[in-house]
Structures are given as structure tokens and as C-alpha cells.
Coordinates of C-alpha atoms in Angstrom, one line a residue:
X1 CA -3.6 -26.0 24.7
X2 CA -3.9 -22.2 23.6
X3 CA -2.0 -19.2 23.4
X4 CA -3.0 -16.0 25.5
X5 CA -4.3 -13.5 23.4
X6 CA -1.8 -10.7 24.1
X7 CA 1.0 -13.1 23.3
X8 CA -0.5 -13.9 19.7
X9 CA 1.6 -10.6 18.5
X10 CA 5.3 -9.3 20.4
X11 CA 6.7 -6.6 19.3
X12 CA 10.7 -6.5 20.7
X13 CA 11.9 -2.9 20.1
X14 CA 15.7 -2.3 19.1
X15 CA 18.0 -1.8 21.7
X16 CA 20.1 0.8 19.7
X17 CA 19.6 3.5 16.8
X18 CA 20.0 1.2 14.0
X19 CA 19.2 -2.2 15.2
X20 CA 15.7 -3.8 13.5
X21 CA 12.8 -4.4 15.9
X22 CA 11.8 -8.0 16.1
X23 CA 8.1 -8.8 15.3
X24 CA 6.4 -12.2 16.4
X25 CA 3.0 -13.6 15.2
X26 CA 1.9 -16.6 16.4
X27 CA -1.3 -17.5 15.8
X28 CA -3.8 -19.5 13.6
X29 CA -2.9 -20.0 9.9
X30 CA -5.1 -18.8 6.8
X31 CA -4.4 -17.7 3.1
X32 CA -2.8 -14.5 2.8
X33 CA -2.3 -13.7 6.6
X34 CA 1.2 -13.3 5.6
X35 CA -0.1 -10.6 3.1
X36 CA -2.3 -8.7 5.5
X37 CA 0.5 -8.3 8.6
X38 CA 2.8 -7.1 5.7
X39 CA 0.6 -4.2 4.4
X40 CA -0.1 -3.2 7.8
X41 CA 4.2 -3.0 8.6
X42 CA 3.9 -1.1 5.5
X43 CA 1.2 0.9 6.5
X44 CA 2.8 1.6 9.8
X45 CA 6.3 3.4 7.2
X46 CA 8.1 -0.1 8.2
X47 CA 11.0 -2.1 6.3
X48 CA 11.0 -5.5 6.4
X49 CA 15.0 -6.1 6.4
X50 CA 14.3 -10.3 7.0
X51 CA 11.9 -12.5 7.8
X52 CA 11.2 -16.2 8.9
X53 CA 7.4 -17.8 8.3
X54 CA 6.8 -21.5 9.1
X55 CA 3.1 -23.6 9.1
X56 CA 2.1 -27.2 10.4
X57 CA -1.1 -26.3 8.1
X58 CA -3.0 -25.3 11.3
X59 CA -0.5 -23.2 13.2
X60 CA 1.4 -20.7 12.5
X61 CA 4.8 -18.7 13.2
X62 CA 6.4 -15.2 11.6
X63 CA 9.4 -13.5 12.7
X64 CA 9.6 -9.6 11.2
X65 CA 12.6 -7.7 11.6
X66 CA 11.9 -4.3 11.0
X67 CA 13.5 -0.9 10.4
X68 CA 11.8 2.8 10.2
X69 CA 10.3 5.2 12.2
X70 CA 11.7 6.2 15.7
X71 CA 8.4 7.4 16.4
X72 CA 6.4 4.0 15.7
X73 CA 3.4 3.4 18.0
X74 CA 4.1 0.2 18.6
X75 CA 1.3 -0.5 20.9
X76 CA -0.9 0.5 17.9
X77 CA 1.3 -1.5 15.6
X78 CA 0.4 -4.2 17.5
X79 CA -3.5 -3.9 18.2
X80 CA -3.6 -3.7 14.4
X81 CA -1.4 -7.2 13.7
X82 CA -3.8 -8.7 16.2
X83 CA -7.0 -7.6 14.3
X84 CA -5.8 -9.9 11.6
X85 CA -4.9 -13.0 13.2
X86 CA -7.4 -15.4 13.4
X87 CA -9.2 -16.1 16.6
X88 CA -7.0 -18.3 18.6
X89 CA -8.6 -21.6 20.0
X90 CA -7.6 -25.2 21.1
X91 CA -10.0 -27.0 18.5
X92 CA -8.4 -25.2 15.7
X93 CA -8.1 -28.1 12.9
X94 CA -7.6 -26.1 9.2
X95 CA -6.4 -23.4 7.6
X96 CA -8.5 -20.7 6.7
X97 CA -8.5 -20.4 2.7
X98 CA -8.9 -17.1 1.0
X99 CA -12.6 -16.5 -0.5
X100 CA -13.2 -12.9 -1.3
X101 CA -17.1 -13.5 -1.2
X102 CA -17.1 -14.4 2.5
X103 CA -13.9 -11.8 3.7
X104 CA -15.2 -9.0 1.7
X105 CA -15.1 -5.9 4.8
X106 CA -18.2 -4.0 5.2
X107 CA -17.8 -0.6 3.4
X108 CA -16.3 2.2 6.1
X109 CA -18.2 4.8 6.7
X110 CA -17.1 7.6 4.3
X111 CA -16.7 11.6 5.9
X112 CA -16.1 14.4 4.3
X113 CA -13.1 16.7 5.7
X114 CA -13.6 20.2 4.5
X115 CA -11.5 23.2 5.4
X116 CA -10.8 26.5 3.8
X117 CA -7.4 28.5 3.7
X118 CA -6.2 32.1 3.8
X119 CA -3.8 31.2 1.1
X120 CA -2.0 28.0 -0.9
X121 CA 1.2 27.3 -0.3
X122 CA 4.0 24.5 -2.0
X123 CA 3.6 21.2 0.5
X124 CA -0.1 22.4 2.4
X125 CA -1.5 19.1 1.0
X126 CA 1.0 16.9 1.9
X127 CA 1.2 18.0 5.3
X128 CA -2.3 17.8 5.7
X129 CA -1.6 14.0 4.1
X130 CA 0.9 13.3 6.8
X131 CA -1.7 14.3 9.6
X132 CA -4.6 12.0 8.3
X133 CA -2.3 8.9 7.9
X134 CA -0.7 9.6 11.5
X135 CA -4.7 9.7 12.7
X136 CA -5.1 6.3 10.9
X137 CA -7.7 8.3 8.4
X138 CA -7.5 6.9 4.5
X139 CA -8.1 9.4 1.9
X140 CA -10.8 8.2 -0.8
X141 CA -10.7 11.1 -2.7
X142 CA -9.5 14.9 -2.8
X143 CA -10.6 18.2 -4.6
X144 CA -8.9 21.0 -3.9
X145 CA -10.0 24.5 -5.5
X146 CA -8.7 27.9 -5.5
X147 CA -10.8 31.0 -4.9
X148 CA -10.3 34.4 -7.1
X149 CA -8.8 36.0 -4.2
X150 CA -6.2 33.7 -3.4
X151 CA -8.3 31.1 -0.4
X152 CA -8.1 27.4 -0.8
X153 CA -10.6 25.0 0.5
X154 CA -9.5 21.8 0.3
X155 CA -12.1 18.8 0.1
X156 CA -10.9 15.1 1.5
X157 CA -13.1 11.9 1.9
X158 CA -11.7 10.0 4.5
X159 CA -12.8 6.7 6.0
X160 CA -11.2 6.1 9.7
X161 CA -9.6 2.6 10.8
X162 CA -10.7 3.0 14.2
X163 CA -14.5 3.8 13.1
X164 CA -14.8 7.0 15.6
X165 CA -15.0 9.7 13.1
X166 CA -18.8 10.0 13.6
X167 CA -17.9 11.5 17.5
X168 CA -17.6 14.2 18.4
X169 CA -14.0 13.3 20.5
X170 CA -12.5 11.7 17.3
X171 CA -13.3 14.8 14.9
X172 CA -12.0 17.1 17.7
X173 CA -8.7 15.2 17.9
X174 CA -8.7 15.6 13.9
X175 CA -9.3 19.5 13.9
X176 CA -6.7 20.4 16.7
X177 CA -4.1 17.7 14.6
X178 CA -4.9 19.9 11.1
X179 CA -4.8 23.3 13.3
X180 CA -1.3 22.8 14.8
X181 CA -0.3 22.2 11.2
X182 CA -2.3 24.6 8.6
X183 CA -1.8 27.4 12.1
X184 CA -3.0 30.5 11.4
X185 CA -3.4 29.9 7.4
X186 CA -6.8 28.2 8.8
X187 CA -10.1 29.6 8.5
X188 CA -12.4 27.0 9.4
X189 CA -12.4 23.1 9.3
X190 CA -15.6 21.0 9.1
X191 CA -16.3 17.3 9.1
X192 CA -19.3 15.3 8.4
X193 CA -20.7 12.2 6.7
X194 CA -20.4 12.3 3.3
X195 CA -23.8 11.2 1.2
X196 CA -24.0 7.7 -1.0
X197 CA -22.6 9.6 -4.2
X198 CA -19.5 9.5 -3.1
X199 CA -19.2 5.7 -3.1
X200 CA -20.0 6.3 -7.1
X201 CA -17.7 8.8 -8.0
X202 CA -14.5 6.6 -6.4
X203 CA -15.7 3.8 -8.9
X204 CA -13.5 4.8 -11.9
X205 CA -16.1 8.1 -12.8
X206 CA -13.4 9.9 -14.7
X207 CA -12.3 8.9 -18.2
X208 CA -8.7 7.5 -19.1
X209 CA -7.8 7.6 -22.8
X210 CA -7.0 4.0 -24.3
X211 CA -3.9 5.3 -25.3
X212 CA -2.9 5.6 -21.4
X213 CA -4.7 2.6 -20.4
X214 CA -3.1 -0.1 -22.9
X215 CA 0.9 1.4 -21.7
X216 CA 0.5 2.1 -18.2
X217 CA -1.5 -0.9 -17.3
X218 CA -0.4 -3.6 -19.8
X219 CA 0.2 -6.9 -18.3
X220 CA 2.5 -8.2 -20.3
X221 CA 6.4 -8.7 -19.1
X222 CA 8.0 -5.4 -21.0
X223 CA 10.8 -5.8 -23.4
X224 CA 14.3 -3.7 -22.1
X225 CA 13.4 -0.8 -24.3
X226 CA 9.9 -0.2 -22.2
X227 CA 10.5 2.6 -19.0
X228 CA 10.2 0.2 -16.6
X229 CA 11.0 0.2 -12.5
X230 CA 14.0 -2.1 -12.7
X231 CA 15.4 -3.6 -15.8
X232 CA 13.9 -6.7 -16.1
X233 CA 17.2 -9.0 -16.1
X234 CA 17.6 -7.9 -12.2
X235 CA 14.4 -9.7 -11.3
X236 CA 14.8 -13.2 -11.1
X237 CA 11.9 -15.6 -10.1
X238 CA 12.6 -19.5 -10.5
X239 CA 10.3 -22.8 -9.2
X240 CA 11.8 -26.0 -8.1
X241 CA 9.8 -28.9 -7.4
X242 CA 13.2 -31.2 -6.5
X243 CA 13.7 -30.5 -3.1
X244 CA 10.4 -31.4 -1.2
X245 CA 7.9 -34.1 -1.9
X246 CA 5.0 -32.1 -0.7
X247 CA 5.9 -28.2 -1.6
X248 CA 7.1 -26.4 -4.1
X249 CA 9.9 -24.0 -4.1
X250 CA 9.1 -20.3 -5.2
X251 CA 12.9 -18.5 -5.4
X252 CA 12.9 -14.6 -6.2
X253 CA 16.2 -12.6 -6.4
X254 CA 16.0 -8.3 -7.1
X255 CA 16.8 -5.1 -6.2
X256 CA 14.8 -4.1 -2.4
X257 CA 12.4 -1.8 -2.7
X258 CA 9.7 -0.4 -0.2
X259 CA 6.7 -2.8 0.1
X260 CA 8.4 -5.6 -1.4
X261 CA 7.0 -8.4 0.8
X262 CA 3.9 -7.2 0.5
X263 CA 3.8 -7.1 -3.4
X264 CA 4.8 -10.9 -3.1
X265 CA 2.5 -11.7 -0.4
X266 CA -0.2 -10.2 -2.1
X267 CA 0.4 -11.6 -5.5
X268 CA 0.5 -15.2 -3.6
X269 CA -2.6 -14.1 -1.5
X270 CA -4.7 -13.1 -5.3
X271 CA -3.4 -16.7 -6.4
X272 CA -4.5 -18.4 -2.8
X273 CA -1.2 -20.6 -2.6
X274 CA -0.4 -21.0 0.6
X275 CA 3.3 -20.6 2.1
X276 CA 4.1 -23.5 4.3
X277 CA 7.9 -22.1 5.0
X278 CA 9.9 -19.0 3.7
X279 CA 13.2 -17.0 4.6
X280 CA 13.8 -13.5 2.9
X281 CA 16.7 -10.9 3.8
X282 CA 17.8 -7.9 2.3
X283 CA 21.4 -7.4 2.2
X284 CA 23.8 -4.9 2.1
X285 CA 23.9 -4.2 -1.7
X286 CA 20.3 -3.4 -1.3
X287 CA 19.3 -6.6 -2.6
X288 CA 16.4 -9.8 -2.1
X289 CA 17.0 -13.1 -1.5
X290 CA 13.5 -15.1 -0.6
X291 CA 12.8 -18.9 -0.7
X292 CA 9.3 -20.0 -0.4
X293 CA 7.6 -23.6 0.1
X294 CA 4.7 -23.2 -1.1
X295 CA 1.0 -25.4 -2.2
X296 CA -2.1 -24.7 -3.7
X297 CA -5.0 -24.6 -2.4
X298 CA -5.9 -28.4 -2.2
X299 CA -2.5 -29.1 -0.7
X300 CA -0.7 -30.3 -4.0
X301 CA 2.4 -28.5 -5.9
X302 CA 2.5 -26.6 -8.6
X303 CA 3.4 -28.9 -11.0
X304 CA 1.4 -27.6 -14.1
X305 CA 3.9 -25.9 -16.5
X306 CA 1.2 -23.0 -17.3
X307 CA 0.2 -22.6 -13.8
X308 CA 4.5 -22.3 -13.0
X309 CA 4.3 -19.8 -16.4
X310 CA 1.1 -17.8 -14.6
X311 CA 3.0 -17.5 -11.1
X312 CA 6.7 -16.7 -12.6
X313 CA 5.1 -13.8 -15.0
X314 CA 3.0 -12.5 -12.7
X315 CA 5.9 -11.8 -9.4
X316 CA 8.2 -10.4 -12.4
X317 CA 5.7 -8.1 -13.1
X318 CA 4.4 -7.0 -9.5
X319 CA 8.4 -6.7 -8.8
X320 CA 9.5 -5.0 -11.8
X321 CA 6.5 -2.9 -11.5
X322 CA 4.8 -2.6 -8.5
X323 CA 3.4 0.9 -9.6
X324 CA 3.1 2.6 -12.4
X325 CA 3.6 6.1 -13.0
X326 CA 3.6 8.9 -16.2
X327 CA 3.3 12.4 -16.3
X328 CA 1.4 13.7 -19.0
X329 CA 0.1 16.7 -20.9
X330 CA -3.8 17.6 -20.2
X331 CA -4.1 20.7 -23.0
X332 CA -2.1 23.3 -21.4
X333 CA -1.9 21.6 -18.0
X334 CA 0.5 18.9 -16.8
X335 CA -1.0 15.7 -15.1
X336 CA 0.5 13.2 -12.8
X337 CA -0.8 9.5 -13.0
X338 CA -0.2 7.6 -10.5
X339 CA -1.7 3.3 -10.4
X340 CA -0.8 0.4 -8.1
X341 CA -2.9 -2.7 -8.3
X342 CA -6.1 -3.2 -5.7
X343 CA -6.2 -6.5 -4.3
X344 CA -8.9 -9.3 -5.0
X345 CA -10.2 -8.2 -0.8
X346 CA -10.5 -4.9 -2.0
X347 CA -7.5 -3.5 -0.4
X348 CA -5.7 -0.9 -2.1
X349 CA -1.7 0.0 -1.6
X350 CA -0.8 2.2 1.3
X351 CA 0.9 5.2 1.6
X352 CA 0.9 6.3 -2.0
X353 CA -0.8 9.4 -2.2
X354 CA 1.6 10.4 1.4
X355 CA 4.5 9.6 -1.1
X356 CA 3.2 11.2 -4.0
X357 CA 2.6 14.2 -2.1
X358 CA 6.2 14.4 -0.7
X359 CA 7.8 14.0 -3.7
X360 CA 6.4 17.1 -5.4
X361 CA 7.2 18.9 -2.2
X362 CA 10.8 18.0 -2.7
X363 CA 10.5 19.7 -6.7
X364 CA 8.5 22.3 -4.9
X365 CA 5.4 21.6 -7.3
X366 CA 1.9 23.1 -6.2
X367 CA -1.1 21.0 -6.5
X368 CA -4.2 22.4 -8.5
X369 CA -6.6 19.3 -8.3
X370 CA -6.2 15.5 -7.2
X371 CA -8.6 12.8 -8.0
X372 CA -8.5 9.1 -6.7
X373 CA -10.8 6.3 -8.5
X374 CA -11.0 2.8 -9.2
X375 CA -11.0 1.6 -12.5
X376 CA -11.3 -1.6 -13.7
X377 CA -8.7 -2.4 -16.6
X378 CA -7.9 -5.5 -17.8
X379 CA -10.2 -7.6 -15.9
X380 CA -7.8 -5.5 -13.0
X381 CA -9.1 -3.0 -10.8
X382 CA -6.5 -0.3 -10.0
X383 CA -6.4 2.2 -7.8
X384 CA -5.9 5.3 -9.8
X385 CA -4.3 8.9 -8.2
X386 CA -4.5 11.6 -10.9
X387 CA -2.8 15.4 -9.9
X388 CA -3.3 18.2 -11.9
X389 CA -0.1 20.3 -11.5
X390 CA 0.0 23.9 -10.8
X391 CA 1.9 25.3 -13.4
X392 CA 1.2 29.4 -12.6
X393 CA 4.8 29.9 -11.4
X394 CA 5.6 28.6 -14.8
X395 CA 7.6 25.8 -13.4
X396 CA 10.2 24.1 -16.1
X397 CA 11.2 20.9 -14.5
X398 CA 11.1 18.3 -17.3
X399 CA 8.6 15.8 -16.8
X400 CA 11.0 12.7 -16.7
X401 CA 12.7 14.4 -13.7
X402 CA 9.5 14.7 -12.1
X403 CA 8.5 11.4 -12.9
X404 CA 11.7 9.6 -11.4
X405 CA 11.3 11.7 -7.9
X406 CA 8.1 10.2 -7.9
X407 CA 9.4 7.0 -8.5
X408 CA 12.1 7.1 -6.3
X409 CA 10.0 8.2 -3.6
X410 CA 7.3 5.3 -3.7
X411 CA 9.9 2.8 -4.1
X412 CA 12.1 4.2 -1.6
X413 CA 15.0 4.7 -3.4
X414 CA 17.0 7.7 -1.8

């Protein structure tokens, strides 16, 4: 007996401004499904406010209740939950265990968006940020440059999630999107496929100084005196192996912040444990409360005290911080680093750059330049946003201040 495809995925909007829209996937089971819907919610600008998963080992069922956007597509929200969900059939007999060498995606096709400016002005990039993520087009990479007198061309490489940009439909649906934003500060828009160098230079091509790379990307638990996201006694992540013969219990408690199912999904995912039942909520003190039964990946607990050690120490750190983020001096120039941890598929964290961009709208902060790599750190690879501020106004704002807005706005603490 199957399931029809269509009903594989529900989505049951709220009834009132305020209510959480309930989300329903029932489907197949596999490592790290629970990780992939999650980014996609994220992707989407969604909260997860609670949540219910539950596994025989073959089949599976997830309950989302969501909060965000009144303008969610949810008909796209869904088409895109489905795309992960294993194929249903009757004869389905095991779950499908994470292996990066045989779910490795096929490289997108990568375009380059280029489009020139009568003149700059404080929030043009993020704008044009909103518009790409709304289209469902990832930015890879961004130069933006600024001509003698006063014109901008701004360079993005873009891959699209619906694989259309190479038509002529989808790049006139992306011209008239960036027109009835940029208006009549547009000169001319072009979009084409961008040549094989491009895959190079988003491999880490730019040079970090040690110095950087051994604070911002240490993986080490940080003592209280380290800048961290959340002190680190309001993180709590404990493992019982009392209360079921056959699972072990993974128990985090800490403040909410935005993603925070997915950090934990995809932490579990990198490990391939498999979550046989969970429950997480958020509550009103804008706190987490999530209780997972989980297994490794040949069914047993986790009963080895360094393999418990590994787990614990890696969810404290992906909790207390899930990105990192400096702001530094570059000679006369000031530089905004910005990392969040790529997972083991390849996947990077979305939204970042849409966030990034926001926040130094808010401080009404130009852009000069923006470069997004991959670097490989600590036998990590990180995805890596570096903005070169434009100080010509000869703004003052300290760079702690502008390093919390940041922070505040990826973690979504208003």
C-alpha cells in the first residue's frame, strides 16, 4: 500500500495573523531528510516554532509548525519539500543512509548577472539580494566596482534552483524583477553563462591570514571570556541511554535562534545518526526544548563515551556558534567577515549574504566590494562572505556595533 504523491507533503496554512502553518511529510525515511526539509523552511524565511518526527526505520512522519512570511509561496514551498523526499513505493524495505560520494548533486550551471548603474546608493545590493533569493537564484559570488564618474556595475554569479536561467523566458522574468527595483538608476542588465574559471575562483582563491583563521574558525568549545553567540552555560546538550533499550536520547536546551533545527539536523546529518523520534518547541521566553531518539548508523546506541564526547562538543558548538562573524581592519579599509560551516553534501547556509546585506542597510553602510569562497579550514570547508566597506562618507560606527547588527540579524534576534 502507497501514498499518493501529492499527499507525501501538506501544507495547512494558519487560519489567523499569528497562528503557525502546519507542515506534513510523510514519506520514505533516509539520513538527514530531516536536515534537508529544514534548510529548505529556512530557505523559504520560515521559523520552526515546534515540531514532531517519528520512524518505523522504513517510514516516515514530520509535523512543522511554522511562522514567517505572509507572502510564502506555499505551492512552491511544497514542490521543493517534495524534491527531497524519497521516491515513494510499496516495496520500500530500508532506510536510505547518508553517503556523500553517491548524493553528491551535479554542479548547477553557473551565470553571470551583470548590470551597470547611473549611481550607488546605501541598500542597492541588498535589494538586488532580495530579488535573486525571491527568483530562487543563489549568489556564488559578487564584485561590485565603481566607475570615476560615479556608475556602478555590479557583477553576480548566480546558479538557478529551477535550472531555467539558460532561457530566454527565465532571464526575462529576472531583468523585469531587477528593473522594477533598480527603476530608472538602470542602464543595462545582461545575463549569460559564466566560463569554467569561475568554479576556481569560489574554491577558497583569496588569502585569509592565520591569525583570522585559527580565532574565527577554531573548533574548540570557547572559554566565557571568548566573543561568542551565546554564553556557553545557556546551551545545554545531555545523552541518556536509560530510557530506551534500542535508542539513545540526545536532550538540547538554549536560547532560539533562526535556523536552529537546521544547525542540529545538519550536525546529526554530518555524523549520519539517524533520528528514530524527536519533539522540539520554542517557548515563550524564546527558548529550546528538543528530545531526540536517536542510532547510528548500524542501528546500535551511542554508547562509546568518546563518540557521546564527539556528539555533545560538536551541537555546543554549532548552537553556540552557528556563524561566525568579525569585522576587521584591511590597511585603511574596514572588512566584514562573515563564515558558517558547508555541509559534508556540499550545501552551504542559506540566506546569509540576504541578511548580511540587510543589516548594513539598517547602519546605512555602503558596499565597495563582496567576495564569497570556500575555504577549507580545519579539515572544514566553510563558506566564507568577505565585504569591503565603503568608508568615503567617513562613517564612525564602531566596529563592535556593526558587528552585533550583523549578528543579531543572522540569528534573528530583533
Amino acid at each position: 500500500m502507497g501514498i499518493l504523491y501529492e499527499d507525501v507533503v501538506l501544507i495547512k496554512e494558519a487560519e489567523k495573523a499569528g497562528d503557525p502553518t502546519v507542515i506534513t511529510v510523510n514519506c520514505p525515511d533516509k539520513t538527514g531528510l530531516g536536515c534537508d526539509l529544514c534548510r529548505i523552511i529556512l530557505l523559504f524565511g520560515l521559523s520552526i516554532a515546534r515540531g514532531d518526527i517519528s520512524t518505523d526505520g522504513k517510514w516516515c512522519y514530520l509535523v512543522f509548525w511554522v511562522v514567517g512570511r505572509p507572502t510564502t509561496r506555499w505551492d512552491l514551498l511544497k514542490n521543493r519539500l517534495l524534491e527531497v523526499c524519497p521516491m515513494c513505493s510499496p516495496s520500500v524495505s530500508q532506510i536510505y543512509y547518508y553517503r556523500p560520494e553517491f548524493q553528491q548533486p551535479k554542479p548547477p550551471d553557473v551565470f553571470l548577472l551583470k548590470f551597470w548603474c547611473y549611481y550607488d546608493r546605501k541598500g542597492l545590493l541588498h535589494d538586488v539580494t532580495k530579488v535573486l533569493c525571491e527568483l530562487e537564484l543563489t549568489i556564488k559570488r559578487v564584485k561590485v566596482s565603481t566607475a570615476p564618474d560615479g556608475r556602478v556595475m555590479d557583477l553576480f554569479y548566480i546558479t538557478d534552483t529551477r535550472e531555467l536561467l539558460h532561457t530566454d523566458k527565465r532571464q526575462e522574468e529576472t531583468i523585469a524583477h531587477l528593473k522594477a527595483v533598480l527603476r530608472d538608476s538602470m542602464i543595462s542588465c545582461e545575463i549569460e553563462l559564466a566560463g569554467p574559471e569561475v568554479t576556481a575562483m569560489s574554491q577558497g582563491s583569496s588569502f585569509l591570514l592565520s591569525a583570522i583563521t585559527e580565532d574565527m574558525f577554531c573548533l574548540e568549545l570557547p572559554n566565557q571570556n571568548t566573543n561568542n553567540f551565546l554564553p556557553s552555560n545557556l546551551v545545554s546538550v545531555a545523552i541518556d541511554n536509560s530510557l530506551s533499550p534500542s535508542h539513545t536520547l540526545v536532550q538540547i536546551f538554549c536560547q532560539d535562534h533562526k535556523g536552529l533545527i537546521y544547525d542540529i539536523m545538519r550536525t546529526l546529518k554530518d555524523y549520519n545518526i539517524q533520528i528514530s523520534y524527536g519533539r522540539f518547541f520554542a517557548n515563550p521566553k524564546e527558548n529550546c526544548e528538543v528530545d531526540l531518539f536517536v542510532m547510528q548508523v548500524d542501528g546500535k546506541k551511542i554508547v562509546h563515551p568518546e563518540k557521546q564526547n564527539a556528539l555533545c562538543s560538536r551541537l555546543r558548538m554549532e548552537l553556540l556558534r552557528p556563524l561566525r562573524v568579525d569585522v576587521l581592519s584591511r590597511g585603511p579599509d574596514t572588512e566584514l567577515l562573515v563564515a558558517n560551516p558547508v555541509e559534508l553534501s556540499g550545501r552551504g547556509r542559506p540566506l546569509v549574504f540576504h541578511d548580511i546585506t540587510l543589516a548594513l542597510k539598517i547602519l546605512d553602510i555602503r558596499i565597495f566590494s563582496v567576495e564569497i569562497a570556500r575555504h577549507r579550514i580545519h579539515d572544514r570547508e566553510w563558506e566564507v562572505y568577505r565585504i569591503l566597506l565603503d568608508d568615503g562618507d567617513g562613517f564612525a560606527l564602531p566596529r563592535d556595533e556593526i558587528k552585533e547588527c550583523v549578528r543579531k540579524k543572522l540569528m534573528c534576534w530583533e
